[in-house]
Coordinates of C-alpha atoms in Angstrom, one line a residue:
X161 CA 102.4 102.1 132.2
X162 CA 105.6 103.2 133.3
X163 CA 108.2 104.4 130.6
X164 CA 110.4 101.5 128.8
X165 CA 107.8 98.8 129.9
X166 CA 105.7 99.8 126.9
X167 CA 106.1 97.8 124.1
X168 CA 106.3 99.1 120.3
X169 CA 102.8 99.2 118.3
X170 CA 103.0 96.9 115.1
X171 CA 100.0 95.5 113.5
X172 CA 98.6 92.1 113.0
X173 CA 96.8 90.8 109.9
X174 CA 94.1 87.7 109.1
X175 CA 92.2 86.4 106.5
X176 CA 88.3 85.8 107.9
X177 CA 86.6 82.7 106.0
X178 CA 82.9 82.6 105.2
X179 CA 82.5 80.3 107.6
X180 CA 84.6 81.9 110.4
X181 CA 87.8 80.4 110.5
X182 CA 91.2 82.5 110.8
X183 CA 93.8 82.9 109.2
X184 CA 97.1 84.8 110.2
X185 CA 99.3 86.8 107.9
X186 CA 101.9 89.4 108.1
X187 CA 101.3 92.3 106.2
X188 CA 98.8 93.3 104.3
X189 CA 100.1 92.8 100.7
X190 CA 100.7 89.3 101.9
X191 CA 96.9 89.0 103.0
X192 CA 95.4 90.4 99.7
X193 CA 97.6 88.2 98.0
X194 CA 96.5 85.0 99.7
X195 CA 92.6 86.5 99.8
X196 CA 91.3 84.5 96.6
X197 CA 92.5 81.0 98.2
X198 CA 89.7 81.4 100.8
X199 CA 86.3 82.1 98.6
X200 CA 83.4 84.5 98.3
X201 CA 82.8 86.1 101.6
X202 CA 86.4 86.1 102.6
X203 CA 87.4 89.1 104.5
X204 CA 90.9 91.0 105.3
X205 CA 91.3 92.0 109.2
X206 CA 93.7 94.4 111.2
X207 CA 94.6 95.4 114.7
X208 CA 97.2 97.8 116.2
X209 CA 98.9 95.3 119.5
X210 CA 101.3 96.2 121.7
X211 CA 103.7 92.8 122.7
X212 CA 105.3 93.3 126.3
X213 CA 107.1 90.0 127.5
X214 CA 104.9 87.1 125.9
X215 CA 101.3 89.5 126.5
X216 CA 100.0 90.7 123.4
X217 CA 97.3 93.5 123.5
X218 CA 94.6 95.3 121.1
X219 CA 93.9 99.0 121.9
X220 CA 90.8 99.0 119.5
X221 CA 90.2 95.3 118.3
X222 CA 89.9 93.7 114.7
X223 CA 88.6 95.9 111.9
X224 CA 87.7 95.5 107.9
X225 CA 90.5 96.3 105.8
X226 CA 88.6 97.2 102.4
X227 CA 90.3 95.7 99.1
X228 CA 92.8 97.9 97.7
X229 CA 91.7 98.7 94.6
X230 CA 92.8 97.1 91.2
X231 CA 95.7 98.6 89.4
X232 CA 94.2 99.0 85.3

């Protein structure tokens, strides 16, 4: 791509049901937060895009996000 038509990384975030359905969020304190709401076998999701115009791409698709783990 030719320099200045690249457009900034920033990540998006979902919540994956049990049954499939998705759920957007926008970070991932915000996601974690909201986790509970969705049941057992609810799942937190990321991917690195790149926006240009009104195109959005992934370099490297959806992945896990393991739970943080619990402050004592």
């Amino acid at each position: 791509m030719a320099m200045g038509l690249a457009g900034l990384p920033s990540r998006e975030w979902m919540i994956k049901d049990a049954k499939g359905r998705k759920y957007s969020y926008d970070s991932q304190e915000e996601a974690f937060e909201e986790l509970h709401e969705y049941g057992e076998g609810a799942t937190v999701w990321t991917r690195e895009v790149y926006r240009v115009m009104f195109v959005t791409k992934s370099v490297d698709g959806w992945k896990q996000v393991p739970a943080p783990e619990k402050k004592q």
